[in-house]
């Protein structure tokens, strides 16, 4: 049981601006900075500070697309200081699930916020007309964005702002596409072109505020407490990062290295999870994409791994066969799963074109792919009909041109069906039928792992209903490798501990790919050299408390653990463990929620 009042209060390093929270009121076009030592001293930064600010700023029951829904961004004490502490946490009330909205992204966002002399940013209210915010060294300017609103491509928006704002190379430029403007519930926020605050609809919240973009930069330096120890530890961490075999794979092939092993394991969701493997998967594998399409790799700020893979797609102009248009398209495992295997697409070029269309529009690739997969099955089962008037695109597995058209319709919402689909799969399936094959967990569309019980229990219990909450997919694979016999209790406990520890990583804010390097002892040392003295026990308590606070927010906004729907489809399609047992999953979910503190564990 977490003791709510026993968290250690750390002393912040003199002069460290991390305590500064910039409040921006879009309605009144005002901004001010408050020193919130109280938050950073107890909750570190990132997720910990963001959830406290969300609980303060977001009144119970507000409409997520109203001006009253705040947006919080927060960074932590290791951002700008240690390699791979490259991320920023965003929190808001999710328009997709109606409760906790949390999304993490890298790019230069973490470094830019820290360099701007900020630990967090809170955006309140809404503008009457489209604007973008430019924040430089803690000062905010409200810039007219009417000319950017409605632009077809999110790339162009970034390019225009790059020309107008200072500090190239150190700044972050976050922006939405048309999907955000039109408040598709799973619209994302794109940062530095190839990174995203992808999940749970931050882009729609931006759109509801008429906030097209944020540009942030600054000149602030970060002081550490012990410079000698800092240099030594920096070298140690850096060396681990460039020599770790797992990170080398992320560099070489990127996250798509998962495609073939998962396919072989029969754990790669395909055709809306009617199958757990895909004939022709090697065509869209990381190896094939790297061999035939990889144009270059890029990295988030302050990361030596460089896992971001960009395909160079060459297409000849129609009337000029020897002239090519080359488009750089970022690909990861998750878009390959959601927009590839889930839709039965094995053409690499078709897949890349679809990924690009989703990026141009500014949609979360995972939710969008799962929505298209559900819609395809709904058409197949005649739950909805494509109709002679073409109002619903005739979706067929593998037909990427039809999917590209459907993405346009999700954004434009020309009829009731696409309006519903723009609300997410749960909403559309509730309205039209087909819930049994609607792959959502707590309202969020499924990530790309059908590895076994732990993955699905993790999606159900995780505060964000994301595979990154507690990495159940990884636990499944460990159990398989060790030929272990999981029980509901053992799975629930392992997921709970993992999720609690991840609250520390996401408060620092460290990329989860570096989790094998930032072990508790290393985190403790890293915090010490920047002046934060926390024992392993202190960190454990903070992790538990942050997790409990997230569930407090969820519960306050109507989330009920005992009402969680288990999609029937996950029980029908065998996993590497065989068919999943519903009772096992329900028991584990119950055990997981029983571990949360009493105050947040009410039905
Ligand atoms: S490993 Fe990839 S996602 Fe993580 S910080 Fe580096 S480039 Fe960014």
XYZ file of C-alpha atoms in Angstrom, residues 18-591:
574
model
C 13.325 22.966 -13.963
C 10.947 24.314 -11.320
C 9.564 26.847 -13.821
C 6.110 26.070 -15.153
C 4.992 28.277 -18.017
C 1.223 28.830 -18.017
C -0.292 30.009 -21.278
C -3.898 31.132 -21.532
C -4.942 30.988 -25.176
C -8.302 32.641 -24.536
C -6.844 35.787 -22.989
C -3.505 35.559 -24.806
C -1.577 35.849 -21.557
C 1.277 33.875 -20.091
C 3.230 33.760 -16.838
C 5.738 31.556 -15.065
C 5.235 30.028 -11.636
C 7.969 28.340 -9.647
C 6.568 24.955 -8.695
C 9.327 23.550 -6.506
C 6.591 21.707 -4.635
C 5.901 19.497 -7.674
C 9.408 18.756 -8.872
C 10.755 18.140 -5.368
C 8.297 15.273 -4.879
C 7.357 13.984 -8.319
C 10.671 14.387 -10.217
C 9.314 15.748 -13.550
C 7.772 14.233 -16.708
C 4.843 11.924 -15.924
C 4.974 12.616 -12.188
C 4.683 16.380 -12.489
C 2.327 16.182 -15.475
C -0.254 14.055 -13.646
C -0.212 16.432 -10.679
C -0.710 19.385 -13.007
C -3.478 17.564 -14.882
C -5.314 16.844 -11.630
C -4.986 20.520 -10.697
C -5.930 21.968 -14.056
C -8.589 19.638 -15.402
C -11.940 19.937 -13.695
C -13.878 16.699 -13.251
C -16.089 15.847 -16.209
C -14.919 18.505 -18.670
C -15.485 17.897 -22.355
C -12.058 16.887 -23.711
C -12.611 19.091 -26.731
C -13.646 22.154 -24.761
C -11.344 25.047 -23.805
C -11.382 23.706 -20.256
C -9.281 20.686 -21.129
C -5.671 21.660 -20.400
C -2.591 20.407 -22.203
C 0.430 19.729 -20.027
C 3.954 19.086 -21.260
C 6.682 18.150 -18.788
C 10.353 17.204 -18.853
C 12.654 15.900 -16.165
C 16.030 16.452 -14.519
C 17.947 14.167 -16.882
C 16.728 15.810 -20.098
C 19.579 17.726 -21.753
C 22.009 16.105 -19.334
C 22.298 12.385 -20.119
C 22.045 10.593 -23.468
C 18.675 9.070 -24.354
C 16.891 11.262 -21.827
C 15.295 12.693 -24.926
C 11.569 12.568 -24.370
C 8.743 14.826 -23.269
C 5.493 13.762 -21.634
C 2.169 15.262 -22.717
C -0.962 14.905 -20.567
C -4.547 15.902 -21.206
C -7.986 14.422 -20.969
C -8.267 12.050 -23.903
C -11.040 12.679 -26.436
C -10.688 9.021 -27.466
C -11.157 7.291 -24.103
C -12.647 10.116 -22.040
C -10.069 9.676 -19.302
C -6.289 9.831 -19.060
C -4.534 11.109 -22.142
C -0.810 10.586 -21.970
C 1.627 10.493 -24.821
C 5.433 10.627 -25.019
C 7.593 11.906 -27.863
C 11.227 12.637 -28.523
C 12.586 14.621 -31.419
C 14.090 17.722 -29.903
C 11.093 18.366 -27.653
C 12.744 17.473 -24.317
C 15.903 19.378 -25.052
C 14.036 22.422 -26.329
C 11.805 22.700 -23.272
C 14.768 22.362 -20.912
C 16.810 24.853 -22.963
C 13.899 27.279 -22.835
C 14.300 27.281 -19.034
C 11.162 25.272 -18.350
C 10.229 22.124 -16.491
C 6.632 22.140 -17.674
C 4.190 23.968 -19.889
C 0.459 24.247 -19.246
C -1.836 25.411 -22.034
C -5.293 26.580 -21.008
C -8.292 27.947 -22.887
C -8.755 28.199 -26.634
C -8.137 30.746 -29.335
C -10.907 32.169 -31.564
C -8.724 32.013 -34.623
C -5.928 29.622 -35.630
C -2.647 30.450 -33.949
C 0.681 28.922 -33.201
C 2.716 29.552 -30.091
C 6.351 30.497 -30.211
C 8.167 30.074 -26.901
C 11.686 31.360 -26.607
C 13.551 31.388 -23.297
C 10.288 31.233 -21.378
C 8.577 34.066 -23.268
C 5.533 33.227 -25.367
C 4.359 34.892 -28.580
C 0.977 34.229 -30.127
C 1.403 34.026 -33.891
C -1.303 34.102 -36.515
C -1.701 30.647 -38.092
C -4.673 31.268 -40.366
C -2.541 30.656 -43.421
C -1.398 27.290 -42.011
C -4.889 26.090 -41.089
C -6.262 23.716 -43.685
C -2.917 23.077 -45.390
C -3.025 19.620 -46.883
C 0.314 18.401 -45.599
C 1.673 18.463 -42.078
C 5.167 18.501 -43.649
C 4.489 21.877 -45.251
C 3.322 23.345 -41.947
C 6.632 22.327 -40.366
C 8.585 23.748 -43.263
C 6.871 27.148 -43.049
C 7.436 27.424 -39.296
C 11.076 26.388 -39.697
C 11.587 29.428 -41.926
C 10.010 31.779 -39.416
C 11.358 30.711 -36.045
C 14.860 31.085 -34.546
C 17.356 28.518 -33.262
C 17.441 25.922 -36.018
C 18.849 22.656 -34.713
C 17.884 23.210 -31.083
C 14.215 24.010 -31.293
C 11.192 21.779 -31.367
C 8.318 22.349 -33.742
C 5.194 20.425 -32.776
C 2.212 20.678 -35.082
C -1.035 19.059 -36.084
C -2.352 18.082 -39.486
C -5.872 18.360 -40.850
C -6.946 15.406 -38.711
C -6.245 17.490 -35.608
C -8.025 20.515 -37.034
C -11.072 18.350 -37.715
C -10.791 16.798 -34.274
C -10.459 13.166 -35.283
C -10.291 11.574 -31.845
C -6.993 9.875 -32.606
C -5.229 12.755 -34.319
C -1.605 13.063 -33.296
C 0.889 15.874 -32.779
C 3.962 15.573 -34.971
C 7.274 16.797 -33.668
C 10.385 17.298 -35.815
C 8.642 15.629 -38.755
C 9.342 12.050 -37.776
C 8.300 11.752 -34.105
C 4.818 11.852 -32.645
C 2.755 12.406 -29.569
C 0.754 9.674 -31.196
C -1.717 8.059 -28.915
C -5.000 9.132 -27.345
C -5.799 12.204 -29.386
C -3.570 15.104 -28.372
C -3.893 16.392 -31.948
C -7.657 16.738 -31.545
C -7.169 18.702 -28.323
C -4.781 21.044 -30.164
C -7.394 21.378 -32.907
C -10.168 22.175 -30.429
C -8.024 25.061 -29.168
C -7.253 26.256 -32.707
C -3.641 25.659 -31.786
C -1.859 24.668 -34.971
C 1.653 24.397 -33.628
C 4.177 25.053 -30.885
C 7.742 26.182 -31.530
C 10.027 26.084 -28.489
C 13.691 27.011 -28.112
C 16.060 28.666 -25.667
C 19.588 29.331 -24.532
C 19.531 27.993 -20.999
C 22.406 25.842 -19.680
C 21.835 23.090 -17.139
C 24.068 22.938 -14.080
C 25.040 19.661 -12.489
C 26.102 19.275 -8.890
C 29.189 17.140 -9.317
C 30.900 17.782 -12.652
C 33.611 15.109 -12.241
C 31.140 12.370 -11.347
C 28.899 13.614 -14.137
C 31.577 13.230 -16.803
C 32.448 9.742 -15.616
C 28.871 8.555 -15.476
C 28.074 10.163 -18.816
C 30.861 8.172 -20.452
C 29.689 4.979 -18.776
C 26.080 5.422 -19.955
C 27.101 6.537 -23.430
C 29.390 3.541 -23.834
C 26.643 1.154 -22.725
C 24.302 2.693 -25.256
C 26.627 2.359 -28.215
C 27.662 -1.194 -27.346
C 24.362 -2.757 -26.230
C 23.406 -5.419 -28.833
C 19.688 -4.613 -28.565
C 20.311 -0.935 -29.288
C 22.623 -1.827 -32.161
C 19.664 -3.678 -33.700
C 17.475 -0.619 -33.216
C 20.142 1.323 -35.078
C 20.589 -1.193 -37.891
C 17.051 -2.282 -38.681
C 15.000 -0.244 -36.229
C 11.870 -1.462 -34.465
C 10.685 -3.244 -37.666
C 13.192 -5.944 -36.746
C 10.201 -7.338 -34.794
C 8.134 -8.195 -37.871
C 9.701 -11.535 -38.773
C 10.198 -12.957 -35.252
C 6.602 -12.082 -34.348
C 5.336 -13.551 -37.586
C 7.248 -16.758 -36.951
C 5.926 -16.882 -33.407
C 2.346 -16.485 -34.743
C 2.004 -13.277 -32.750
C 1.777 -10.695 -35.558
C -1.822 -9.456 -35.783
C -3.044 -9.647 -39.374
C -6.420 -9.065 -41.064
C -7.919 -7.459 -37.976
C -6.435 -10.315 -35.937
C -8.355 -12.960 -37.807
C -4.859 -14.367 -38.094
C -1.632 -13.972 -36.119
C 0.665 -14.284 -39.095
C 0.825 -12.883 -42.582
C 1.828 -14.635 -45.805
C 4.395 -12.389 -47.413
C 5.388 -10.689 -44.162
C 9.034 -10.648 -45.292
C 8.058 -8.042 -47.907
C 7.246 -5.525 -45.181
C 9.940 -6.683 -42.765
C 12.585 -4.345 -41.384
C 15.235 -6.281 -43.259
C 13.536 -5.864 -46.629
C 12.722 -2.197 -46.063
C 16.314 -1.492 -44.986
C 17.741 -3.374 -47.949
C 15.603 -1.759 -50.616
C 14.242 1.532 -49.310
C 16.278 2.894 -46.389
C 17.322 6.444 -47.230
C 18.782 7.540 -43.915
C 18.490 7.280 -40.184
C 17.845 10.147 -37.817
C 17.878 10.428 -34.043
C 16.090 12.263 -31.294
C 18.195 14.987 -29.719
C 20.950 13.635 -27.480
C 20.623 10.012 -28.607
C 23.444 7.981 -30.153
C 21.151 5.121 -31.214
C 19.365 6.755 -34.108
C 16.519 4.260 -34.406
C 14.388 6.427 -36.695
C 14.445 4.872 -40.162
C 13.415 6.831 -43.214
C 12.531 5.122 -46.442
C 13.244 6.960 -49.661
C 10.303 6.175 -51.913
C 11.080 6.972 -55.560
C 8.122 7.399 -57.849
C 8.471 8.375 -61.517
C 6.466 11.337 -62.750
C 3.720 10.193 -65.058
C 4.901 11.961 -68.184
C 8.614 12.083 -67.371
C 9.693 8.476 -66.838
C 13.284 9.371 -65.977
C 12.346 11.975 -63.384
C 11.520 10.804 -59.913
C 9.812 12.298 -56.933
C 11.566 11.057 -53.787
C 9.572 11.097 -50.558
C 11.209 10.370 -47.215
C 8.847 8.274 -45.093
C 9.488 7.278 -41.515
C 8.618 3.676 -40.696
C 8.521 1.820 -37.392
C 7.169 -1.512 -36.269
C 3.836 -0.070 -35.104
C 2.801 1.568 -38.406
C 3.945 -1.560 -40.247
C 1.674 -3.656 -38.033
C -1.332 -1.335 -38.055
C -1.205 -0.155 -41.662
C 0.454 -3.273 -43.050
C -0.266 -6.682 -41.556
C -3.592 -5.656 -39.989
C -4.796 -4.604 -43.428
C -3.219 -7.512 -45.301
C -0.842 -5.206 -47.163
C 2.384 -6.856 -48.285
C 3.430 -4.377 -50.945
C 6.223 -2.288 -49.402
C 5.504 0.622 -51.717
C 1.788 0.487 -50.990
C 2.497 0.360 -47.280
C 4.889 3.315 -47.456
C 2.362 5.365 -49.427
C -0.309 4.636 -46.839
C 2.031 5.492 -43.939
C 2.841 8.743 -45.724
C -0.845 9.609 -46.172
C -1.448 9.043 -42.460
C 1.539 11.269 -41.644
C 0.394 14.003 -44.026
C -3.020 14.033 -42.322
C -1.576 13.816 -38.788
C -3.265 10.662 -37.489
C -2.077 8.142 -34.941
C -0.962 5.295 -37.198
C -1.969 2.583 -34.743
C -5.506 3.763 -34.094
C -6.006 4.596 -37.761
C -4.863 1.152 -38.909
C -7.016 -0.662 -36.367
C -9.995 1.522 -37.381
C -9.466 0.620 -41.050
C -9.097 -3.065 -40.174
C -12.348 -3.032 -38.199
C -14.085 -1.172 -41.036
C -12.835 -3.725 -43.591
C -14.279 -6.580 -41.592
C -17.501 -4.628 -41.094
C -17.770 -4.210 -44.882
C -16.882 -7.874 -45.381
C -19.622 -8.935 -42.963
C -22.077 -6.455 -44.498
C -22.466 -4.686 -41.163
C -21.953 -1.602 -43.263
C -22.221 -1.511 -47.004
C -19.966 0.237 -49.446
C -23.014 1.468 -51.335
C -23.343 2.410 -54.998
C -22.815 6.079 -54.225
C -19.309 5.332 -52.922
C -20.040 6.956 -49.582
C -18.197 4.135 -47.854
C -15.030 3.110 -49.624
C -15.135 -0.520 -50.710
C -12.407 -1.694 -48.374
C -10.665 -4.935 -49.204
C -7.658 -6.526 -47.526
C -4.431 -5.452 -49.168
C -5.987 -2.726 -51.325
C -3.808 0.182 -50.232
C -5.343 2.618 -52.698
C -8.748 2.085 -51.090
C -7.186 2.629 -47.658
C -5.525 5.854 -48.791
C -8.951 7.072 -49.901
C -10.484 5.985 -46.596
C -7.843 7.947 -44.637
C -8.942 11.039 -46.525
C -12.548 10.265 -45.575
C -11.674 9.771 -41.907
C -10.237 13.277 -41.971
C -13.004 14.875 -44.030
C -15.854 12.876 -42.453
C -18.209 13.214 -45.436
C -20.899 10.914 -43.986
C -22.152 9.400 -40.738
C -19.994 6.297 -41.056
C -16.714 8.175 -41.341
C -17.849 10.588 -38.636
C -18.247 7.559 -36.385
C -14.917 6.074 -37.476
C -13.244 9.395 -36.658
C -14.469 8.854 -33.079
C -12.541 5.589 -32.831
C -13.299 1.902 -33.226
C -15.151 1.508 -29.916
C -17.572 4.262 -30.846
C -18.119 3.060 -34.430
C -18.613 -0.562 -33.365
C -21.060 0.452 -30.643
C -23.052 2.392 -33.218
C -22.972 -0.092 -36.110
C -22.332 -3.453 -34.433
C -19.204 -5.581 -34.636
C -17.918 -5.074 -31.086
C -16.730 -8.687 -30.980
C -14.012 -7.857 -33.489
C -13.452 -4.255 -32.336
C -9.876 -4.387 -31.073
C -9.904 -1.749 -28.390
C -8.780 -1.876 -24.786
C -10.247 0.715 -22.463
C -11.263 2.574 -25.639
C -7.767 2.651 -27.125
C -6.940 0.721 -30.280
C -4.746 -2.350 -29.929
C -0.948 -2.294 -30.276
C 0.801 -4.858 -32.464
C 1.472 -7.804 -30.206
C -0.644 -10.937 -29.879
C 2.082 -12.671 -27.931
C 0.007 -14.158 -25.114
C -1.938 -13.327 -21.981
C 0.466 -10.755 -20.526
C 0.290 -8.508 -23.587
C -3.493 -8.310 -23.425
C -3.622 -8.009 -19.652
C -1.145 -5.133 -20.009
C -3.362 -3.380 -22.578
C -6.333 -3.732 -20.250
C -4.621 -2.607 -17.056
C -2.088 -0.065 -18.323
C -2.962 3.510 -17.478
C -2.745 4.410 -21.192
C -3.885 1.003 -22.472
C -0.623 0.927 -24.386
C 1.948 -1.819 -24.881
C 4.494 0.605 -23.455
C 2.782 0.827 -20.069
C 4.056 -2.499 -18.786
C 5.516 -4.379 -21.782
C 3.355 -7.478 -21.438
C 4.545 -8.548 -24.905
C 8.052 -8.818 -23.535
C 6.892 -10.745 -20.473
C 5.072 -13.246 -22.714
C 8.231 -13.848 -24.706
C 10.301 -14.309 -21.541
C 7.775 -16.829 -20.214
C 7.838 -18.689 -23.523
C 11.637 -18.757 -23.580
C 11.846 -20.056 -20.010
C 8.920 -22.472 -20.513
C 7.383 -20.902 -17.426
C 3.876 -21.496 -16.106
C 2.285 -18.083 -15.650
C -0.512 -17.563 -13.156
C -2.881 -14.595 -12.997
C -1.102 -13.458 -9.840
C 2.397 -13.704 -11.245
C 1.447 -11.869 -14.438
C -0.455 -9.150 -12.565
C 2.411 -8.595 -10.136
C 5.097 -8.440 -12.801
C 3.095 -5.998 -14.919
C 2.299 -3.847 -11.908
C 5.946 -3.593 -10.831
C 7.083 -2.858 -14.379
C 4.486 -0.145 -14.857
C 5.353 1.429 -11.510
C 9.061 1.511 -12.396
C 8.289 2.992 -15.806
C 6.729 5.952 -14.016
C 10.244 6.850 -12.880
C 11.709 6.506 -16.372
C 8.934 8.625 -17.818
C 9.430 11.226 -15.119
C 13.132 11.659 -15.949
C 12.203 11.518 -19.086
C 14.192 8.615 -20.562
C 13.436 6.757 -23.804
C 12.057 3.319 -22.873
C 14.458 1.751 -25.376
C 17.173 2.596 -22.844
C 15.412 0.827 -19.971
C 18.037 -1.901 -19.758
C 20.675 0.805 -19.257
C 18.792 3.089 -16.902
C 18.378 0.415 -14.233
C 17.406 1.640 -10.763
C 21.033 1.858 -9.542
C 22.107 3.839 -12.628
C 19.129 6.183 -12.300
C 20.003 6.737 -8.668
C 23.601 7.644 -9.606
C 22.477 9.866 -12.478
C 20.074 11.736 -10.227
C 22.771 12.153 -7.613
C 25.219 13.866 -9.956
C 22.545 16.338 -10.988
C 21.857 16.941 -7.305
C 18.798 14.789 -6.573
C 19.320 12.476 -3.667
C 16.829 9.593 -3.813
C 17.229 6.077 -2.483
C 15.957 3.046 -4.388
C 13.136 2.817 -1.870
C 12.252 6.506 -2.417
C 12.037 5.932 -6.168
C 9.872 2.875 -5.741
C 7.391 4.825 -3.630
C 7.306 7.672 -6.136
C 6.647 5.203 -8.962
C 3.743 3.652 -7.068
C 2.304 7.016 -6.232
C 2.463 8.366 -9.788
C 0.708 5.242 -11.024
C -1.915 5.617 -8.324
C -2.464 9.259 -9.256
C -3.012 8.335 -12.885
C -5.666 5.852 -11.852
C -7.201 8.435 -9.566
C -7.636 10.673 -12.606
C -9.031 7.824 -14.681
C -11.502 6.779 -12.005
C -12.555 10.385 -11.445
C -13.377 10.628 -15.168
C -15.486 7.490 -15.170
C -13.061 4.630 -15.815
C -14.244 1.387 -14.231
C -11.857 -1.530 -14.112
C -14.650 -4.056 -13.693
C -16.394 -2.775 -16.827
C -13.407 -3.377 -19.099
C -14.410 -5.166 -22.285
C -12.240 -8.044 -23.469
C -12.477 -8.173 -27.278
C -13.728 -11.645 -28.235
C -11.363 -11.767 -31.168
C -8.289 -12.029 -28.917
C -9.767 -15.210 -27.440
C -10.532 -16.736 -30.843
C -7.180 -16.374 -32.590
C -4.510 -18.576 -30.989
C -1.409 -16.949 -29.524
C 1.970 -18.663 -29.066
C 0.392 -19.938 -25.811
C -2.600 -21.313 -27.680
C -6.067 -19.881 -27.172
C -6.297 -17.420 -24.310
C -8.480 -18.204 -21.336
C -10.898 -15.394 -20.510
C -11.073 -16.362 -16.836
C -7.273 -16.145 -16.555
C -7.324 -12.649 -18.049
C -10.172 -11.488 -15.815
C -8.456 -12.848 -12.691
C -5.181 -11.129 -13.564
C -6.955 -7.831 -14.250
C -8.682 -8.083 -10.885
C -5.416 -8.844 -9.130
